[in-house]
PDB file of C-alpha atoms in Angstrom:
ATOM      1  CA  UNK A   1     115.788 108.614  76.421  1.00  0.00           C
ATOM      2  CA  UNK A   2     112.683 108.297  77.798  1.00  0.00           C
ATOM      3  CA  UNK A   3     111.522 109.629  81.247  1.00  0.00           C
ATOM      4  CA  UNK A   4     107.851 109.993  83.033  1.00  0.00           C
ATOM      5  CA  UNK A   5     107.276 112.756  85.784  1.00  0.00           C
ATOM      6  CA  UNK A   6     103.841 112.108  87.203  1.00  0.00           C
ATOM      7  CA  UNK A   7     102.222 114.753  89.292  1.00  0.00           C
ATOM      8  CA  UNK A   8      98.594 115.650  90.784  1.00  0.00           C
ATOM      9  CA  UNK A   9      99.160 113.524  93.324  1.00  0.00           C
ATOM     10  CA  UNK A  10      97.664 114.847  97.087  1.00  0.00           C
ATOM     11  CA  UNK A  11      95.857 114.176  99.635  1.00  0.00           C
ATOM     12  CA  UNK A  12      91.550 114.301  99.429  1.00  0.00           C
ATOM     13  CA  UNK A  13      88.855 113.365 101.232  1.00  0.00           C
ATOM     14  CA  UNK A  14      86.666 110.138 100.474  1.00  0.00           C
ATOM     15  CA  UNK A  15      84.272 110.827  97.602  1.00  0.00           C
ATOM     16  CA  UNK A  16      86.326 113.208  96.141  1.00  0.00           C
ATOM     17  CA  UNK A  17      88.776 113.962  92.993  1.00  0.00           C
ATOM     18  CA  UNK A  18      92.314 114.130  92.146  1.00  0.00           C
ATOM     19  CA  UNK A  19      93.883 114.232  88.055  1.00  0.00           C
ATOM     20  CA  UNK A  20      96.943 112.589  87.502  1.00  0.00           C
ATOM     21  CA  UNK A  21      99.529 114.129  84.962  1.00  0.00           C
ATOM     22  CA  UNK A  22     102.193 112.552  82.790  1.00  0.00           C
ATOM     23  CA  UNK A  23     104.258 114.911  81.418  1.00  0.00           C
ATOM     24  CA  UNK A  24     106.396 112.025  78.448  1.00  0.00           C
ATOM     25  CA  UNK A  25     109.692 112.937  77.058  1.00  0.00           C
ATOM     26  CA  UNK A  26     112.049 110.679  74.475  1.00  0.00           C
ATOM     27  CA  UNK A  27     109.026 109.122  72.642  1.00  0.00           C
ATOM     28  CA  UNK A  28     105.994 110.415  71.039  1.00  0.00           C
ATOM     29  CA  UNK A  29     102.520 109.005  72.595  1.00  0.00           C
ATOM     30  CA  UNK A  30     101.012 108.913  69.543  1.00  0.00           C
ATOM     31  CA  UNK A  31     100.915 105.177  68.560  1.00  0.00           C
ATOM     32  CA  UNK A  32     102.452 103.585  72.004  1.00  0.00           C
ATOM     33  CA  UNK A  33     100.812 102.046  74.838  1.00  0.00           C
ATOM     34  CA  UNK A  34     100.984 104.079  77.862  1.00  0.00           C
ATOM     35  CA  UNK A  35      99.617 103.527  80.938  1.00  0.00           C
ATOM     36  CA  UNK A  36      98.949 103.452  85.334  1.00  0.00           C
ATOM     37  CA  UNK A  37     100.305 101.618  87.856  1.00  0.00           C
ATOM     38  CA  UNK A  38      99.657 101.718  91.410  1.00  0.00           C
ATOM     39  CA  UNK A  39     100.813 100.130  94.625  1.00  0.00           C
ATOM     40  CA  UNK A  40     100.282 100.514  98.582  1.00  0.00           C
ATOM     41  CA  UNK A  41     102.187  99.961 100.839  1.00  0.00           C
ATOM     42  CA  UNK A  42     102.466  95.823 102.164  1.00  0.00           C
ATOM     43  CA  UNK A  43     100.583  95.743  98.743  1.00  0.00           C
ATOM     44  CA  UNK A  44     101.102  93.953  95.464  1.00  0.00           C
ATOM     45  CA  UNK A  45     101.466  96.253  91.975  1.00  0.00           C
ATOM     46  CA  UNK A  46      98.054  96.493  90.080  1.00  0.00           C
ATOM     47  CA  UNK A  47      97.880  97.939  86.783  1.00  0.00           C
ATOM     48  CA  UNK A  48      95.164 100.955  86.591  1.00  0.00           C
ATOM     49  CA  UNK A  49      94.450 101.864  83.480  1.00  0.00           C
ATOM     50  CA  UNK A  50      96.035 101.439  80.116  1.00  0.00           C
ATOM     51  CA  UNK A  51      95.523 103.581  76.927  1.00  0.00           C
ATOM     52  CA  UNK A  52      96.505 101.804  73.241  1.00  0.00           C
ATOM     53  CA  UNK A  53      97.294 101.874  70.292  1.00  0.00           C
ATOM     54  CA  UNK A  54      96.020 104.619  68.005  1.00  0.00           C
ATOM     55  CA  UNK A  55      92.033 104.570  68.174  1.00  0.00           C
ATOM     56  CA  UNK A  56      92.531 105.632  71.565  1.00  0.00           C
ATOM     57  CA  UNK A  57      90.757 102.201  73.377  1.00  0.00           C
ATOM     58  CA  UNK A  58      91.251 102.590  77.253  1.00  0.00           C
ATOM     59  CA  UNK A  59      91.213  99.610  79.533  1.00  0.00           C
ATOM     60  CA  UNK A  60      90.886  99.578  84.126  1.00  0.00           C
ATOM     61  CA  UNK A  61      90.942  97.781  86.306  1.00  0.00           C
ATOM     62  CA  UNK A  62      87.629  96.144  87.995  1.00  0.00           C
ATOM     63  CA  UNK A  63      88.176  98.364  90.805  1.00  0.00           C
ATOM     64  CA  UNK A  64      88.621 101.513  89.361  1.00  0.00           C
ATOM     65  CA  UNK A  65      85.555 101.510  86.511  1.00  0.00           C
ATOM     66  CA  UNK A  66      83.360 104.073  86.019  1.00  0.00           C
ATOM     67  CA  UNK A  67      85.196 105.630  88.110  1.00  0.00           C
ATOM     68  CA  UNK A  68      88.447 106.535  86.535  1.00  0.00           C
ATOM     69  CA  UNK A  69      88.899 107.674  84.045  1.00  0.00           C
ATOM     70  CA  UNK A  70      92.386 107.716  81.280  1.00  0.00           C
ATOM     71  CA  UNK A  71      93.129 110.589  78.225  1.00  0.00           C
ATOM     72  CA  UNK A  72      96.199 111.902  76.587  1.00  0.00           C
ATOM     73  CA  UNK A  73      96.942 115.152  74.496  1.00  0.00           C
ATOM     74  CA  UNK A  74      99.249 114.376  72.190  1.00  0.00           C
ATOM     75  CA  UNK A  75      99.995 118.019  71.136  1.00  0.00           C
ATOM     76  CA  UNK A  76     100.686 118.029  75.255  1.00  0.00           C
ATOM     77  CA  UNK A  77     103.245 114.606  75.383  1.00  0.00           C
ATOM     78  CA  UNK A  78     101.297 114.546  78.530  1.00  0.00           C
ATOM     79  CA  UNK A  79      99.213 111.465  79.762  1.00  0.00           C
ATOM     80  CA  UNK A  80      95.924 111.802  82.734  1.00  0.00           C
ATOM     81  CA  UNK A  81      94.005 109.881  84.664  1.00  0.00           C
ATOM     82  CA  UNK A  82      90.682 111.536  85.620  1.00  0.00           C
ATOM     83  CA  UNK A  83      89.571 110.163  89.264  1.00  0.00           C
ATOM     84  CA  UNK A  84      86.794 111.011  91.049  1.00  0.00           C
ATOM     85  CA  UNK A  85      84.955 109.140  93.692  1.00  0.00           C
ATOM     86  CA  UNK A  86      87.994 108.201  95.457  1.00  0.00           C
ATOM     87  CA  UNK A  87      87.975 105.670  98.213  1.00  0.00           C
ATOM     88  CA  UNK A  88      90.364 104.900 100.588  1.00  0.00           C
ATOM     89  CA  UNK A  89      91.152 102.191  99.189  1.00  0.00           C
ATOM     90  CA  UNK A  90      92.903 104.046  96.615  1.00  0.00           C
ATOM     91  CA  UNK A  91      94.922 105.711  98.310  1.00  0.00           C
ATOM     92  CA  UNK A  92      98.979 104.408  96.874  1.00  0.00           C
ATOM     93  CA  UNK A  93     101.855 105.010  94.962  1.00  0.00           C
ATOM     94  CA  UNK A  94     100.176 105.660  91.135  1.00  0.00           C
ATOM     95  CA  UNK A  95     102.956 105.247  87.969  1.00  0.00           C
ATOM     96  CA  UNK A  96     102.800 105.967  84.936  1.00  0.00           C
ATOM     97  CA  UNK A  97     104.613 103.452  82.204  1.00  0.00           C
ATOM     98  CA  UNK A  98     105.156 103.380  79.124  1.00  0.00           C
ATOM     99  CA  UNK A  99     103.569 100.941  76.860  1.00  0.00           C
ATOM    100  CA  UNK A 100     102.129 100.360  80.351  1.00  0.00           C
ATOM    101  CA  UNK A 101     105.284  97.691  81.170  1.00  0.00           C
ATOM    102  CA  UNK A 102     105.681  96.471  84.111  1.00  0.00           C
ATOM    103  CA  UNK A 103     109.084  97.048  84.280  1.00  0.00           C
ATOM    104  CA  UNK A 104     109.287  98.956  86.055  1.00  0.00           C
ATOM    105  CA  UNK A 105     112.068 100.566  84.660  1.00  0.00           C
ATOM    106  CA  UNK A 106     109.924 102.328  82.027  1.00  0.00           C
ATOM    107  CA  UNK A 107     107.898 104.147  85.163  1.00  0.00           C
ATOM    108  CA  UNK A 108     108.371 107.859  86.941  1.00  0.00           C
ATOM    109  CA  UNK A 109     109.249 108.458  89.950  1.00  0.00           C
ATOM    110  CA  UNK A 110     105.442 107.702  91.124  1.00  0.00           C
ATOM    111  CA  UNK A 111     103.213 110.912  92.957  1.00  0.00           C
ATOM    112  CA  UNK A 112     101.615 109.778  95.631  1.00  0.00           C
ATOM    113  CA  UNK A 113      97.294 110.019  96.588  1.00  0.00           C
ATOM    114  CA  UNK A 114      95.364 109.489 100.080  1.00  0.00           C
ATOM    115  CA  UNK A 115      92.651 108.907 100.349  1.00  0.00           C
ATOM    116  CA  UNK A 116      91.166 109.983 103.800  1.00  0.00           C
ATOM    117  CA  UNK A 117      89.390 111.877 105.767  1.00  0.00           C
TER     118      UNK A 117
END
């Protein structure tokens, strides 16, 4: 059974940083894509980042490029999202997604990120 558990969200001031974690069980991260989506109240789901394949190729939404970095620790079977230079518009619930799928059956429960002064 696939299980994804996100953590690391919280309240941060604009310009600050957070690191989200997603602990994965039920499959190995070694060669399977995994990524992050986010959803703010009243807004559509946005794909944030995806790390794919055995070469750890990473992809980012234009809105976060240069500020966010996705990585994974294959020994810990955990994926991370390092978020720097946070903006109020980054506030959302962030979801970890197996296979970078838009199917919410492959998502974790989410972690809230709030960027506010």
